[in-house]
């Protein structure tokens, strides 16, 4: 069975993130809270999947992902910063994601201490 383009993009990006920050776990849409023992971790959420334009029967879609880096302790900011920098570098490495999409564009970044 063939997966949707959306799912193919998500899987390709997940594999890229897993390779980039191994052995740190990358979790897609966690259904249960992440335990303290699982920290540090990178969480990937699919925030939106919307049509941005339509012309001549062709639809442009925007898939918005949110990456959340979790870490605890005295070096939490340093660890989460490094996770996000590494994730960003690897996501921007192949902007069309092997031809699955037109590009990848970052939106914003927020840091929280837990």
JSON list of C-alpha atoms in Angstrom, two decimals:
[
{"chain": "A", "resi": 1, "resn": "UNK", "atom": "CA", "xyz": [0.00, 0.00, 0.00]},
{"chain": "A", "resi": 2, "resn": "UNK", "atom": "CA", "xyz": [1.34, 3.41, -0.99]},
{"chain": "A", "resi": 3, "resn": "UNK", "atom": "CA", "xyz": [1.51, 6.08, 1.72]},
{"chain": "A", "resi": 4, "resn": "UNK", "atom": "CA", "xyz": [0.30, 9.64, 1.13]},
{"chain": "A", "resi": 5, "resn": "UNK", "atom": "CA", "xyz": [2.86, 12.26, 0.16]},
{"chain": "A", "resi": 6, "resn": "UNK", "atom": "CA", "xyz": [2.32, 13.83, 3.60]},
{"chain": "A", "resi": 7, "resn": "UNK", "atom": "CA", "xyz": [3.22, 10.55, 5.32]},
{"chain": "A", "resi": 8, "resn": "UNK", "atom": "CA", "xyz": [6.20, 10.01, 3.01]},
{"chain": "A", "resi": 9, "resn": "UNK", "atom": "CA", "xyz": [7.52, 13.49, 3.88]},
{"chain": "A", "resi": 10, "resn": "UNK", "atom": "CA", "xyz": [7.01, 12.89, 7.61]},
{"chain": "A", "resi": 11, "resn": "UNK", "atom": "CA", "xyz": [8.80, 9.54, 7.45]},
{"chain": "A", "resi": 12, "resn": "UNK", "atom": "CA", "xyz": [11.70, 10.98, 5.43]},
{"chain": "A", "resi": 13, "resn": "UNK", "atom": "CA", "xyz": [12.13, 13.85, 7.89]},
{"chain": "A", "resi": 14, "resn": "UNK", "atom": "CA", "xyz": [11.87, 11.51, 10.88]},
{"chain": "A", "resi": 15, "resn": "UNK", "atom": "CA", "xyz": [14.59, 9.27, 9.45]},
{"chain": "A", "resi": 16, "resn": "UNK", "atom": "CA", "xyz": [16.78, 12.30, 8.82]},
{"chain": "A", "resi": 17, "resn": "UNK", "atom": "CA", "xyz": [16.29, 13.49, 12.42]},
{"chain": "A", "resi": 18, "resn": "UNK", "atom": "CA", "xyz": [16.91, 10.02, 13.87]},
{"chain": "A", "resi": 19, "resn": "UNK", "atom": "CA", "xyz": [20.18, 9.77, 11.94]},
{"chain": "A", "resi": 20, "resn": "UNK", "atom": "CA", "xyz": [21.18, 13.29, 12.95]},
{"chain": "A", "resi": 21, "resn": "UNK", "atom": "CA", "xyz": [20.83, 13.08, 16.72]},
{"chain": "A", "resi": 22, "resn": "UNK", "atom": "CA", "xyz": [21.27, 9.38, 17.52]},
{"chain": "A", "resi": 23, "resn": "UNK", "atom": "CA", "xyz": [21.29, 7.99, 20.21]},
{"chain": "A", "resi": 24, "resn": "UNK", "atom": "CA", "xyz": [18.87, 10.69, 21.45]},
{"chain": "A", "resi": 25, "resn": "UNK", "atom": "CA", "xyz": [15.32, 9.41, 20.87]},
{"chain": "A", "resi": 26, "resn": "UNK", "atom": "CA", "xyz": [13.11, 11.12, 18.28]},
{"chain": "A", "resi": 27, "resn": "UNK", "atom": "CA", "xyz": [9.43, 10.58, 19.07]},
{"chain": "A", "resi": 28, "resn": "UNK", "atom": "CA", "xyz": [6.60, 11.38, 16.66]},
{"chain": "A", "resi": 29, "resn": "UNK", "atom": "CA", "xyz": [3.35, 12.62, 18.20]},
{"chain": "A", "resi": 30, "resn": "UNK", "atom": "CA", "xyz": [3.88, 10.99, 21.60]},
{"chain": "A", "resi": 31, "resn": "UNK", "atom": "CA", "xyz": [0.63, 9.60, 22.96]},
{"chain": "A", "resi": 32, "resn": "UNK", "atom": "CA", "xyz": [1.93, 9.40, 26.50]},
{"chain": "A", "resi": 33, "resn": "UNK", "atom": "CA", "xyz": [4.12, 11.78, 28.51]},
{"chain": "A", "resi": 34, "resn": "UNK", "atom": "CA", "xyz": [7.87, 11.42, 28.09]},
{"chain": "A", "resi": 35, "resn": "UNK", "atom": "CA", "xyz": [9.43, 10.16, 31.31]},
{"chain": "A", "resi": 36, "resn": "UNK", "atom": "CA", "xyz": [12.37, 11.89, 32.96]},
{"chain": "A", "resi": 37, "resn": "UNK", "atom": "CA", "xyz": [14.49, 8.87, 32.08]},
{"chain": "A", "resi": 38, "resn": "UNK", "atom": "CA", "xyz": [13.80, 9.45, 28.37]},
{"chain": "A", "resi": 39, "resn": "UNK", "atom": "CA", "xyz": [15.36, 12.92, 28.51]},
{"chain": "A", "resi": 40, "resn": "UNK", "atom": "CA", "xyz": [16.96, 14.32, 26.41]},
{"chain": "A", "resi": 41, "resn": "UNK", "atom": "CA", "xyz": [14.55, 13.71, 23.54]},
{"chain": "A", "resi": 42, "resn": "UNK", "atom": "CA", "xyz": [13.27, 15.38, 20.39]},
{"chain": "A", "resi": 43, "resn": "UNK", "atom": "CA", "xyz": [9.50, 15.36, 19.86]},
{"chain": "A", "resi": 44, "resn": "UNK", "atom": "CA", "xyz": [7.94, 15.88, 16.42]},
{"chain": "A", "resi": 45, "resn": "UNK", "atom": "CA", "xyz": [4.35, 17.12, 16.14]},
{"chain": "A", "resi": 46, "resn": "UNK", "atom": "CA", "xyz": [2.34, 17.62, 12.96]},
{"chain": "A", "resi": 47, "resn": "UNK", "atom": "CA", "xyz": [0.76, 21.01, 13.70]},
{"chain": "A", "resi": 48, "resn": "UNK", "atom": "CA", "xyz": [-1.08, 21.77, 10.46]},
{"chain": "A", "resi": 49, "resn": "UNK", "atom": "CA", "xyz": [-1.68, 20.43, 6.98]},
{"chain": "A", "resi": 50, "resn": "UNK", "atom": "CA", "xyz": [-3.44, 23.10, 4.92]},
{"chain": "A", "resi": 51, "resn": "UNK", "atom": "CA", "xyz": [-4.09, 24.11, 1.34]},
{"chain": "A", "resi": 52, "resn": "UNK", "atom": "CA", "xyz": [-2.28, 27.39, 0.65]},
{"chain": "A", "resi": 53, "resn": "UNK", "atom": "CA", "xyz": [-3.36, 27.96, -2.96]},
{"chain": "A", "resi": 54, "resn": "UNK", "atom": "CA", "xyz": [-5.23, 26.39, -5.85]},
{"chain": "A", "resi": 55, "resn": "UNK", "atom": "CA", "xyz": [-4.74, 27.09, -9.55]},
{"chain": "A", "resi": 56, "resn": "UNK", "atom": "CA", "xyz": [-5.72, 25.11, -12.63]},
{"chain": "A", "resi": 57, "resn": "UNK", "atom": "CA", "xyz": [-6.62, 22.07, -10.57]},
{"chain": "A", "resi": 58, "resn": "UNK", "atom": "CA", "xyz": [-3.27, 22.02, -8.76]},
{"chain": "A", "resi": 59, "resn": "UNK", "atom": "CA", "xyz": [-3.19, 22.41, -4.98]},
{"chain": "A", "resi": 60, "resn": "UNK", "atom": "CA", "xyz": [-0.31, 23.76, -2.93]},
{"chain": "A", "resi": 61, "resn": "UNK", "atom": "CA", "xyz": [-0.18, 22.31, 0.57]},
{"chain": "A", "resi": 62, "resn": "UNK", "atom": "CA", "xyz": [1.72, 23.50, 3.64]},
{"chain": "A", "resi": 63, "resn": "UNK", "atom": "CA", "xyz": [2.69, 20.93, 6.25]},
{"chain": "A", "resi": 64, "resn": "UNK", "atom": "CA", "xyz": [3.75, 22.52, 9.53]},
{"chain": "A", "resi": 65, "resn": "UNK", "atom": "CA", "xyz": [5.82, 20.50, 11.98]},
{"chain": "A", "resi": 66, "resn": "UNK", "atom": "CA", "xyz": [6.78, 21.49, 15.50]},
{"chain": "A", "resi": 67, "resn": "UNK", "atom": "CA", "xyz": [10.01, 20.17, 16.97]},
{"chain": "A", "resi": 68, "resn": "UNK", "atom": "CA", "xyz": [10.31, 20.18, 20.76]},
{"chain": "A", "resi": 69, "resn": "UNK", "atom": "CA", "xyz": [13.65, 19.44, 22.37]},
{"chain": "A", "resi": 70, "resn": "UNK", "atom": "CA", "xyz": [13.48, 18.21, 25.96]},
{"chain": "A", "resi": 71, "resn": "UNK", "atom": "CA", "xyz": [16.31, 18.10, 28.46]},
{"chain": "A", "resi": 72, "resn": "UNK", "atom": "CA", "xyz": [16.59, 18.41, 32.21]},
{"chain": "A", "resi": 73, "resn": "UNK", "atom": "CA", "xyz": [19.27, 19.48, 34.62]},
{"chain": "A", "resi": 74, "resn": "UNK", "atom": "CA", "xyz": [21.91, 22.17, 34.80]},
{"chain": "A", "resi": 75, "resn": "UNK", "atom": "CA", "xyz": [22.85, 21.88, 31.12]},
{"chain": "A", "resi": 76, "resn": "UNK", "atom": "CA", "xyz": [19.29, 21.73, 29.76]},
{"chain": "A", "resi": 77, "resn": "UNK", "atom": "CA", "xyz": [19.62, 24.89, 27.64]},
{"chain": "A", "resi": 78, "resn": "UNK", "atom": "CA", "xyz": [22.92, 23.73, 26.16]},
{"chain": "A", "resi": 79, "resn": "UNK", "atom": "CA", "xyz": [21.56, 20.27, 25.36]},
{"chain": "A", "resi": 80, "resn": "UNK", "atom": "CA", "xyz": [18.31, 21.51, 23.81]},
{"chain": "A", "resi": 81, "resn": "UNK", "atom": "CA", "xyz": [20.15, 24.17, 21.82]},
{"chain": "A", "resi": 82, "resn": "UNK", "atom": "CA", "xyz": [22.50, 21.57, 20.37]},
{"chain": "A", "resi": 83, "resn": "UNK", "atom": "CA", "xyz": [19.60, 19.24, 19.55]},
{"chain": "A", "resi": 84, "resn": "UNK", "atom": "CA", "xyz": [17.76, 22.02, 17.70]},
{"chain": "A", "resi": 85, "resn": "UNK", "atom": "CA", "xyz": [20.88, 23.23, 15.86]},
{"chain": "A", "resi": 86, "resn": "UNK", "atom": "CA", "xyz": [21.68, 19.69, 14.71]},
{"chain": "A", "resi": 87, "resn": "UNK", "atom": "CA", "xyz": [18.06, 19.01, 13.73]},
{"chain": "A", "resi": 88, "resn": "UNK", "atom": "CA", "xyz": [17.91, 22.28, 11.77]},
{"chain": "A", "resi": 89, "resn": "UNK", "atom": "CA", "xyz": [21.15, 21.53, 9.93]},
{"chain": "A", "resi": 90, "resn": "UNK", "atom": "CA", "xyz": [19.94, 18.12, 8.86]},
{"chain": "A", "resi": 91, "resn": "UNK", "atom": "CA", "xyz": [16.45, 19.27, 7.88]},
{"chain": "A", "resi": 92, "resn": "UNK", "atom": "CA", "xyz": [17.88, 22.05, 5.70]},
{"chain": "A", "resi": 93, "resn": "UNK", "atom": "CA", "xyz": [20.40, 19.72, 4.04]},
{"chain": "A", "resi": 94, "resn": "UNK", "atom": "CA", "xyz": [17.92, 18.47, 1.41]},
{"chain": "A", "resi": 95, "resn": "UNK", "atom": "CA", "xyz": [15.25, 21.14, 1.06]},
{"chain": "A", "resi": 96, "resn": "UNK", "atom": "CA", "xyz": [13.01, 19.34, -1.44]},
{"chain": "A", "resi": 97, "resn": "UNK", "atom": "CA", "xyz": [13.23, 16.16, 0.69]},
{"chain": "A", "resi": 98, "resn": "UNK", "atom": "CA", "xyz": [14.28, 13.94, -2.21]},
{"chain": "A", "resi": 99, "resn": "UNK", "atom": "CA", "xyz": [11.65, 15.49, -4.48]},
{"chain": "A", "resi": 100, "resn": "UNK", "atom": "CA", "xyz": [8.71, 14.95, -2.12]},
{"chain": "A", "resi": 101, "resn": "UNK", "atom": "CA", "xyz": [8.12, 18.67, -1.49]},
{"chain": "A", "resi": 102, "resn": "UNK", "atom": "CA", "xyz": [9.08, 22.09, -2.81]},
{"chain": "A", "resi": 103, "resn": "UNK", "atom": "CA", "xyz": [11.10, 23.06, 0.23]},
{"chain": "A", "resi": 104, "resn": "UNK", "atom": "CA", "xyz": [11.56, 23.30, 3.98]},
{"chain": "A", "resi": 105, "resn": "UNK", "atom": "CA", "xyz": [11.37, 26.67, 5.74]},
{"chain": "A", "resi": 106, "resn": "UNK", "atom": "CA", "xyz": [11.94, 27.35, 9.46]},
{"chain": "A", "resi": 107, "resn": "UNK", "atom": "CA", "xyz": [9.36, 29.50, 11.25]},
{"chain": "A", "resi": 108, "resn": "UNK", "atom": "CA", "xyz": [10.39, 30.27, 14.84]},
{"chain": "A", "resi": 109, "resn": "UNK", "atom": "CA", "xyz": [12.11, 28.97, 17.94]},
{"chain": "A", "resi": 110, "resn": "UNK", "atom": "CA", "xyz": [11.21, 29.20, 21.64]},
{"chain": "A", "resi": 111, "resn": "UNK", "atom": "CA", "xyz": [13.21, 27.92, 24.62]},
{"chain": "A", "resi": 112, "resn": "UNK", "atom": "CA", "xyz": [11.63, 26.90, 27.94]},
{"chain": "A", "resi": 113, "resn": "UNK", "atom": "CA", "xyz": [13.33, 25.62, 31.05]},
{"chain": "A", "resi": 114, "resn": "UNK", "atom": "CA", "xyz": [11.54, 22.65, 32.59]}
]
